[in-house]
């Protein structure tokens, strides 16, 4: 994925105007959530803005942590990762959000006749991923359906999906546009509950942010990067199948049909545009509603492990002035 930039000496010797080097860290292994970044790189939208962009692969260090430490210029962040960091006063600012609709859902085997509603999850076994967010989400769904949030949890990470398929566990959480597509491709018969139907706020997902200092000190670079990124996502939204092929060529995907199916679902489901919503637009009301849910649920905690206090105004958590400044 990385393109080796020309050295300054080589630029001067060739009388070439060198592109400015910037980096972005990913929140997970390369997937269709990152489609606009790859399209912008491969179709030279970044180069047209005078940028040489290094898309850094996922590592054991969270992208939010890398950004807060100043190790990268930009980061692609999960909603929970961004809100957790910002609630702890990390010096970062969101510039963009990718998914205009919640792609997560609670999933169970269709043949499990003991489950027909979230209240039925009481006493069942959940295959989880180790975050406090999961319990807040599942408990809210069960309780809003009239049940008692008393269930067993085994932390399996990505092994959750095989465990569910085998019947070793009763339910898990998945991303419809990735794991959900994969389950369909391999013929798993599964059903699901939508979070927002049972009291969990409808969230946007996939934030891109930068250090607040960079936004203040180098707004032109931020605007250039984000304008090109927006072009990438807009092009992908308008040309989903072609965008899938670009991503496949740029990455290493054992199952290319998963990439194609994911992009088809993202396009058909309106995940990038959500009707009249411009690509990348952060909805302050939805951001605030989800953040307040996380605060009230005790999910957002400080370094001492204690729940953080609700700050009230979150308008300073994001800045999209780059959309109109140029």
CSV table of C-alpha atoms in Angstrom, one decimal:
chain,number,residue,atom,x,y,z
A,1,UNK,CA,0.0,0.0,0.0
A,2,UNK,CA,2.9,2.4,0.7
A,3,UNK,CA,4.4,4.5,-2.1
A,4,UNK,CA,8.0,5.5,-1.5
A,5,UNK,CA,8.3,9.3,-1.7
A,6,UNK,CA,11.1,11.0,-3.5
A,7,UNK,CA,13.8,12.3,-1.2
A,8,UNK,CA,14.3,16.0,-0.9
A,9,UNK,CA,17.7,15.8,-2.7
A,10,UNK,CA,16.2,13.8,-5.6
A,11,UNK,CA,13.4,16.4,-5.9
A,12,UNK,CA,15.9,19.3,-6.0
A,13,UNK,CA,18.2,17.5,-8.5
A,14,UNK,CA,15.3,16.8,-10.8
A,15,UNK,CA,13.8,20.3,-10.4
A,16,UNK,CA,10.6,18.6,-9.3
A,17,UNK,CA,8.1,20.0,-6.9
A,18,UNK,CA,8.0,17.4,-4.1
A,19,UNK,CA,4.7,16.3,-2.7
A,20,UNK,CA,4.1,16.8,1.0
A,21,UNK,CA,4.3,13.5,2.9
A,22,UNK,CA,1.4,12.7,5.3
A,23,UNK,CA,0.3,9.5,6.9
A,24,UNK,CA,-2.9,7.9,8.1
A,25,UNK,CA,-3.2,4.9,10.4
A,26,UNK,CA,-6.0,2.4,10.0
A,27,UNK,CA,-8.3,1.2,12.7
A,28,UNK,CA,-8.3,-2.4,11.4
A,29,UNK,CA,-7.0,-4.5,8.6
A,30,UNK,CA,-7.8,-3.0,5.2
A,31,UNK,CA,-11.4,-3.4,4.2
A,32,UNK,CA,-14.3,-1.6,2.4
A,33,UNK,CA,-14.6,1.0,5.2
A,34,UNK,CA,-11.3,2.4,3.9
A,35,UNK,CA,-12.4,2.4,0.2
A,36,UNK,CA,-12.2,6.1,-0.3
A,37,UNK,CA,-8.6,6.3,1.0
A,38,UNK,CA,-7.5,3.7,-1.4
A,39,UNK,CA,-9.4,5.2,-4.3
A,40,UNK,CA,-8.0,8.6,-3.6
A,41,UNK,CA,-4.5,7.2,-3.6
A,42,UNK,CA,-4.8,5.0,-6.6
A,43,UNK,CA,-6.6,7.5,-8.7
A,44,UNK,CA,-4.1,10.2,-7.7
A,45,UNK,CA,-6.5,12.5,-6.0
A,46,UNK,CA,-4.0,13.0,-3.3
A,47,UNK,CA,-1.2,13.7,-5.8
A,48,UNK,CA,-3.4,16.3,-7.4
A,49,UNK,CA,-3.5,18.1,-4.0
A,50,UNK,CA,0.3,17.9,-3.7
A,51,UNK,CA,0.3,15.1,-1.2
A,52,UNK,CA,2.1,11.8,-0.9
A,53,UNK,CA,-0.1,9.8,1.5
A,54,UNK,CA,1.2,6.7,3.3
A,55,UNK,CA,-1.7,4.4,4.4
A,56,UNK,CA,-0.2,2.6,7.4
A,57,UNK,CA,-1.4,-0.9,8.0
A,58,UNK,CA,-3.2,-1.9,11.2
A,59,UNK,CA,-1.0,-2.6,14.2
A,60,UNK,CA,-1.3,-3.6,17.8
A,61,UNK,CA,-1.4,0.1,18.8
A,62,UNK,CA,-4.8,1.7,18.3
A,63,UNK,CA,-5.0,4.3,15.6
A,64,UNK,CA,-6.4,6.8,18.1
A,65,UNK,CA,-3.4,6.3,20.3
A,66,UNK,CA,-1.0,6.8,17.4
A,67,UNK,CA,-2.8,10.0,16.5
A,68,UNK,CA,-2.9,11.4,20.0
A,69,UNK,CA,0.8,10.7,20.4
A,70,UNK,CA,1.6,12.6,17.1
A,71,UNK,CA,3.0,9.4,15.5
A,72,UNK,CA,0.7,9.9,12.4
A,73,UNK,CA,-0.9,12.9,10.8
A,74,UNK,CA,-4.4,11.4,10.5
A,75,UNK,CA,-6.2,8.3,11.8
A,76,UNK,CA,-9.2,6.3,10.7
A,77,UNK,CA,-11.0,5.5,14.0
A,78,UNK,CA,-13.9,3.5,15.2
A,79,UNK,CA,-16.7,5.6,16.8
A,80,UNK,CA,-15.9,4.1,20.2
A,81,UNK,CA,-12.2,4.6,19.8
A,82,UNK,CA,-12.6,8.2,18.9
A,83,UNK,CA,-15.2,9.0,21.6
A,84,UNK,CA,-13.2,7.2,24.3
A,85,UNK,CA,-10.0,9.2,23.3
A,86,UNK,CA,-11.8,12.5,23.1
A,87,UNK,CA,-13.7,12.0,26.3
A,88,UNK,CA,-10.3,11.5,28.0
A,89,UNK,CA,-9.2,14.9,26.4
A,90,UNK,CA,-6.9,13.5,23.8
A,91,UNK,CA,-5.7,16.4,21.6
A,92,UNK,CA,-7.5,15.2,18.5
A,93,UNK,CA,-10.4,16.4,16.3
A,94,UNK,CA,-12.7,14.5,14.0
A,95,UNK,CA,-12.9,15.7,10.5
A,96,UNK,CA,-15.1,13.1,8.8
A,97,UNK,CA,-17.4,10.1,9.3
A,98,UNK,CA,-17.7,7.4,6.8
A,99,UNK,CA,-20.8,5.3,7.5
A,100,UNK,CA,-24.0,7.3,7.7
A,101,UNK,CA,-25.9,4.3,9.0
A,102,UNK,CA,-25.2,1.8,11.8
A,103,UNK,CA,-23.6,-1.3,10.2
A,104,UNK,CA,-23.4,-3.3,13.4
A,105,UNK,CA,-26.1,-5.7,14.5
A,106,UNK,CA,-26.7,-8.6,16.9
A,107,UNK,CA,-26.7,-11.9,15.1
A,108,UNK,CA,-27.9,-15.5,16.0
A,109,UNK,CA,-28.5,-18.7,14.1
A,110,UNK,CA,-31.9,-18.8,12.4
A,111,UNK,CA,-32.4,-22.4,13.5
A,112,UNK,CA,-32.1,-21.5,17.2
A,113,UNK,CA,-35.8,-21.7,18.2
A,114,UNK,CA,-35.0,-20.4,21.7
A,115,UNK,CA,-34.4,-16.9,20.3
A,116,UNK,CA,-37.0,-14.8,18.6
A,117,UNK,CA,-36.5,-11.4,20.4
A,118,UNK,CA,-33.7,-9.8,22.5
A,119,UNK,CA,-35.5,-10.7,25.8
A,120,UNK,CA,-34.8,-14.3,24.9
A,121,UNK,CA,-31.0,-13.7,25.2
A,122,UNK,CA,-31.4,-13.8,29.0
A,123,UNK,CA,-29.4,-16.8,30.2
A,124,UNK,CA,-27.8,-17.4,26.8
A,125,UNK,CA,-24.0,-17.3,25.9
A,126,UNK,CA,-22.5,-14.4,24.0
A,127,UNK,CA,-19.3,-14.6,22.1
A,128,UNK,CA,-17.6,-11.2,22.6
A,129,UNK,CA,-14.6,-9.1,21.8
A,130,UNK,CA,-13.6,-7.7,25.2
A,131,UNK,CA,-15.0,-4.1,25.3
A,132,UNK,CA,-17.4,-2.5,27.9
A,133,UNK,CA,-19.4,-1.1,24.9
A,134,UNK,CA,-20.7,-4.6,24.1
A,135,UNK,CA,-22.3,-5.1,27.5
A,136,UNK,CA,-23.9,-1.7,27.5
A,137,UNK,CA,-25.3,-2.4,24.0
A,138,UNK,CA,-26.6,-5.9,24.7
A,139,UNK,CA,-28.0,-5.0,28.2
A,140,UNK,CA,-29.9,-2.1,26.7
A,141,UNK,CA,-31.4,-4.2,24.0
A,142,UNK,CA,-32.5,-7.0,26.4
A,143,UNK,CA,-33.9,-4.6,29.0
A,144,UNK,CA,-35.8,-2.5,26.4
A,145,UNK,CA,-37.4,-5.7,25.2
A,146,UNK,CA,-38.6,-6.5,28.8
A,147,UNK,CA,-35.9,-9.0,29.7
A,148,UNK,CA,-33.2,-9.2,32.4
A,149,UNK,CA,-29.6,-8.5,31.2
A,150,UNK,CA,-28.2,-11.7,32.6
A,151,UNK,CA,-26.2,-13.7,30.1
A,152,UNK,CA,-22.8,-15.4,29.9
A,153,UNK,CA,-19.9,-14.0,28.0
A,154,UNK,CA,-16.9,-15.8,26.4
A,155,UNK,CA,-14.3,-13.5,24.8
A,156,UNK,CA,-13.3,-15.0,21.5
A,157,UNK,CA,-12.5,-12.1,19.2
A,158,UNK,CA,-12.9,-13.0,15.5
A,159,UNK,CA,-13.3,-16.6,16.6
A,160,UNK,CA,-16.8,-15.6,17.6
A,161,UNK,CA,-18.2,-16.2,14.1
A,162,UNK,CA,-17.0,-19.8,13.9
A,163,UNK,CA,-18.3,-20.4,17.4
A,164,UNK,CA,-21.7,-19.1,16.5
A,165,UNK,CA,-21.8,-21.1,13.3
A,166,UNK,CA,-21.0,-24.3,15.2
A,167,UNK,CA,-23.6,-23.6,17.9
A,168,UNK,CA,-21.0,-23.4,20.6
A,169,UNK,CA,-22.5,-19.9,21.5
A,170,UNK,CA,-25.9,-18.4,21.1
A,171,UNK,CA,-25.2,-14.9,19.7
A,172,UNK,CA,-22.6,-12.3,18.8
A,173,UNK,CA,-22.2,-8.9,17.2
A,174,UNK,CA,-21.2,-8.4,13.6
A,175,UNK,CA,-20.7,-5.7,10.9
A,176,UNK,CA,-23.4,-6.3,8.3
A,177,UNK,CA,-21.2,-4.9,5.5
A,178,UNK,CA,-18.4,-7.4,6.2
A,179,UNK,CA,-19.0,-10.4,8.5
A,180,UNK,CA,-22.7,-10.3,7.4
A,181,UNK,CA,-21.7,-10.5,3.7
A,182,UNK,CA,-19.2,-13.3,4.5
A,183,UNK,CA,-21.9,-15.3,6.3
A,184,UNK,CA,-24.2,-15.0,3.3
A,185,UNK,CA,-21.5,-16.0,0.8
A,186,UNK,CA,-20.7,-19.2,2.7
A,187,UNK,CA,-24.3,-20.1,3.3
A,188,UNK,CA,-24.8,-19.5,7.0
A,189,UNK,CA,-28.5,-19.1,7.9
A,190,UNK,CA,-28.5,-16.3,10.5
A,191,UNK,CA,-31.0,-13.8,11.8
A,192,UNK,CA,-30.3,-10.5,13.5
A,193,UNK,CA,-31.6,-7.6,15.7
A,194,UNK,CA,-31.0,-4.0,14.8
A,195,UNK,CA,-29.5,-2.0,17.8
A,196,UNK,CA,-31.7,1.1,17.2
A,197,UNK,CA,-34.9,-1.0,17.4
A,198,UNK,CA,-34.2,-1.7,21.1
A,199,UNK,CA,-33.0,1.6,22.6
A,200,UNK,CA,-29.5,2.0,21.4
A,201,UNK,CA,-28.9,5.3,19.5
A,202,UNK,CA,-28.4,5.1,15.8
A,203,UNK,CA,-24.7,5.8,15.3
A,204,UNK,CA,-22.5,7.0,12.5
A,205,UNK,CA,-19.2,5.1,12.2
A,206,UNK,CA,-15.7,5.4,10.9
A,207,UNK,CA,-14.2,8.7,11.9
A,208,UNK,CA,-11.2,10.3,10.3
A,209,UNK,CA,-9.3,12.8,12.5
A,210,UNK,CA,-6.2,14.7,13.0
A,211,UNK,CA,-4.3,16.3,15.9
A,212,UNK,CA,-5.9,19.5,17.0
A,213,UNK,CA,-2.6,21.2,16.7
A,214,UNK,CA,-2.2,20.2,13.1
A,215,UNK,CA,-5.7,21.5,12.3
A,216,UNK,CA,-4.8,24.8,13.9
A,217,UNK,CA,-1.2,25.1,12.5
A,218,UNK,CA,-1.5,23.6,9.1
A,219,UNK,CA,-5.2,23.9,7.9
A,220,UNK,CA,-4.2,23.9,4.2
A,221,UNK,CA,-2.7,20.4,4.5
A,222,UNK,CA,-5.7,19.2,6.4
A,223,UNK,CA,-8.0,20.6,3.8
A,224,UNK,CA,-6.0,19.2,0.9
A,225,UNK,CA,-6.0,15.7,2.5
A,226,UNK,CA,-9.7,15.8,3.3
A,227,UNK,CA,-10.8,17.2,0.0
A,228,UNK,CA,-9.0,14.4,-1.8
A,229,UNK,CA,-10.4,11.9,0.6
A,230,UNK,CA,-13.9,13.1,0.0
A,231,UNK,CA,-13.4,12.8,-3.7
A,232,UNK,CA,-12.3,9.2,-3.1
A,233,UNK,CA,-15.4,8.3,-1.2
A,234,UNK,CA,-17.7,10.1,-3.5
A,235,UNK,CA,-16.2,8.3,-6.5
A,236,UNK,CA,-16.5,5.0,-4.6
A,237,UNK,CA,-20.2,5.7,-3.8
A,238,UNK,CA,-20.9,6.4,-7.4
A,239,UNK,CA,-18.8,3.5,-8.8
A,240,UNK,CA,-19.0,0.8,-6.1
A,241,UNK,CA,-18.0,-2.2,-8.3
A,242,UNK,CA,-15.1,-0.4,-9.9
A,243,UNK,CA,-14.0,0.8,-6.5
A,244,UNK,CA,-14.1,-2.8,-5.2
A,245,UNK,CA,-11.7,-3.8,-8.0
A,246,UNK,CA,-9.3,-1.0,-7.0
A,247,UNK,CA,-9.3,-2.1,-3.4
A,248,UNK,CA,-8.8,-5.8,-4.4
A,249,UNK,CA,-5.7,-4.8,-6.5
A,250,UNK,CA,-4.3,-2.6,-3.7
A,251,UNK,CA,-4.8,-5.2,-0.9
A,252,UNK,CA,-4.4,-8.9,-0.2
A,253,UNK,CA,-7.8,-10.5,0.1
A,254,UNK,CA,-8.2,-14.3,0.2
A,255,UNK,CA,-11.9,-13.9,-0.8
A,256,UNK,CA,-12.3,-11.2,-3.5
A,257,UNK,CA,-16.0,-11.9,-3.6
A,258,UNK,CA,-16.3,-10.6,0.0
A,259,UNK,CA,-14.9,-7.2,-1.2
A,260,UNK,CA,-17.3,-7.1,-4.1
A,261,UNK,CA,-20.3,-8.2,-2.0
A,262,UNK,CA,-19.4,-5.7,0.7
A,263,UNK,CA,-19.3,-2.8,-1.7
A,264,UNK,CA,-22.5,-3.8,-3.3
A,265,UNK,CA,-24.3,-3.8,0.1
A,266,UNK,CA,-22.7,-0.5,1.0
A,267,UNK,CA,-24.0,1.0,-2.2
A,268,UNK,CA,-27.4,-0.6,-2.1
A,269,UNK,CA,-27.9,0.1,1.6
A,270,UNK,CA,-27.0,3.8,1.3
A,271,UNK,CA,-24.3,3.5,4.0
A,272,UNK,CA,-22.0,6.2,2.5
A,273,UNK,CA,-24.7,8.7,1.4
A,274,UNK,CA,-27.9,7.8,3.4
A,275,UNK,CA,-30.2,9.6,1.0
A,276,UNK,CA,-29.5,13.3,0.9
A,277,UNK,CA,-26.7,13.3,3.5
A,278,UNK,CA,-23.4,14.5,1.9
A,279,UNK,CA,-20.6,11.9,2.0
A,280,UNK,CA,-18.6,12.3,5.2
A,281,UNK,CA,-20.9,14.7,7.0
A,282,UNK,CA,-20.8,14.5,10.8
A,283,UNK,CA,-24.2,14.8,12.4
A,284,UNK,CA,-23.7,16.6,15.7
A,285,UNK,CA,-27.0,15.4,17.1
A,286,UNK,CA,-26.2,11.8,16.5
A,287,UNK,CA,-22.6,12.1,17.7
A,288,UNK,CA,-23.9,13.8,20.9
A,289,UNK,CA,-26.6,11.2,21.5
A,290,UNK,CA,-24.3,8.3,21.1
A,291,UNK,CA,-21.6,9.9,23.3
A,292,UNK,CA,-24.2,10.6,26.0
A,293,UNK,CA,-25.3,7.0,25.8
A,294,UNK,CA,-21.7,5.9,26.3
A,295,UNK,CA,-21.2,8.3,29.2
A,296,UNK,CA,-24.4,7.3,30.9
A,297,UNK,CA,-23.6,3.6,30.5
A,298,UNK,CA,-20.2,4.0,32.2
A,299,UNK,CA,-18.4,2.9,29.1
A,300,UNK,CA,-16.2,6.0,28.8
A,301,UNK,CA,-13.7,5.9,31.6
A,302,UNK,CA,-10.5,7.8,32.6
A,303,UNK,CA,-7.0,6.4,33.2
A,304,UNK,CA,-8.1,5.7,36.8
A,305,UNK,CA,-10.9,3.4,35.6
A,306,UNK,CA,-13.6,5.7,36.9
A,307,UNK,CA,-16.5,6.8,34.7
A,308,UNK,CA,-16.0,10.2,33.1
A,309,UNK,CA,-18.4,13.0,33.7
A,310,UNK,CA,-20.6,14.2,30.8
A,311,UNK,CA,-19.0,17.4,29.4
A,312,UNK,CA,-22.2,18.8,27.9
A,313,UNK,CA,-21.2,20.6,24.7
A,314,UNK,CA,-19.4,18.4,22.1
A,315,UNK,CA,-19.2,21.0,19.3
A,316,UNK,CA,-15.4,21.1,19.8
A,317,UNK,CA,-15.0,17.4,19.2
A,318,UNK,CA,-15.2,17.9,15.4
A,319,UNK,CA,-14.4,20.4,12.7
A,320,UNK,CA,-15.6,20.2,9.1
A,321,UNK,CA,-14.7,23.8,8.0
A,322,UNK,CA,-12.4,22.2,5.4
A,323,UNK,CA,-15.5,21.3,3.4
A,324,UNK,CA,-16.1,25.0,2.6
A,325,UNK,CA,-12.8,26.7,3.2
A,326,UNK,CA,-11.3,26.1,-0.2
